[in-house]
């Protein structure tokens, strides 16, 4: 399991927060985990795909 050592703070609209809260409840995950997963998928996975494509 990863050890989280850095903290990030952001401000969401009420609509964004309510959507995340509902999704977190449905998936039985904390909002923080949903956000970490989204960052991982959207940025880090895409960066790796782009790097591999450029290497070809």
Short mmCIF file of C-alpha atoms in Angstrom, two decimals:
data_model
loop_
_atom_site.label_atom_id
_atom_site.label_comp_id
_atom_site.label_asym_id
_atom_site.label_seq_id
_atom_site.Cartn_x
_atom_site.Cartn_y
_atom_site.Cartn_z
CA UNK A 1 0.00 0.00 0.00
CA UNK A 2 1.29 3.46 -0.88
CA UNK A 3 2.30 5.80 1.88
CA UNK A 4 0.76 9.21 1.33
CA UNK A 5 2.99 11.99 2.59
CA UNK A 6 1.93 15.06 0.61
CA UNK A 7 -1.30 16.95 1.15
CA UNK A 8 -3.16 18.94 -1.52
CA UNK A 9 -6.08 21.23 -0.88
CA UNK A 10 -8.64 22.31 -3.45
CA UNK A 11 -12.00 24.03 -3.53
CA UNK A 12 -14.96 22.48 -5.35
CA UNK A 13 -18.35 23.78 -6.32
CA UNK A 14 -21.24 22.33 -4.35
CA UNK A 15 -22.29 20.42 -7.47
CA UNK A 16 -18.82 18.90 -7.90
CA UNK A 17 -18.68 17.92 -4.24
CA UNK A 18 -22.16 16.38 -4.23
CA UNK A 19 -21.36 14.39 -7.36
CA UNK A 20 -18.14 13.07 -5.80
CA UNK A 21 -19.88 12.30 -2.52
CA UNK A 22 -22.60 10.33 -4.31
CA UNK A 23 -20.04 8.43 -6.38
CA UNK A 24 -17.95 7.71 -3.28
CA UNK A 25 -21.01 6.30 -1.52
CA UNK A 26 -21.89 4.12 -4.52
CA UNK A 27 -18.35 2.76 -4.81
CA UNK A 28 -17.81 2.50 -1.03
CA UNK A 29 -14.63 4.59 -1.27
CA UNK A 30 -13.58 7.86 0.32
CA UNK A 31 -13.63 10.93 -1.90
CA UNK A 32 -9.87 11.25 -1.49
CA UNK A 33 -9.38 7.81 -3.04
CA UNK A 34 -11.59 8.70 -6.01
CA UNK A 35 -9.56 11.84 -6.58
CA UNK A 36 -6.23 9.96 -6.36
CA UNK A 37 -7.51 7.34 -8.81
CA UNK A 38 -8.71 10.04 -11.22
CA UNK A 39 -5.36 11.83 -11.11
CA UNK A 40 -3.53 8.55 -11.67
CA UNK A 41 -5.70 7.56 -14.62
CA UNK A 42 -6.08 10.95 -16.27
CA UNK A 43 -2.54 12.25 -15.95
CA UNK A 44 -0.04 9.52 -15.13
CA UNK A 45 -1.43 6.73 -17.32
CA UNK A 46 -1.87 9.15 -20.22
CA UNK A 47 1.70 10.45 -19.81
CA UNK A 48 3.03 6.88 -20.01
CA UNK A 49 0.93 6.15 -23.11
CA UNK A 50 2.23 9.32 -24.78
CA UNK A 51 5.85 8.44 -23.93
CA UNK A 52 5.47 4.96 -25.38
CA UNK A 53 3.89 6.35 -28.54
CA UNK A 54 6.75 8.82 -28.99
CA UNK A 55 9.32 6.06 -28.51
CA UNK A 56 8.00 4.12 -31.51
#
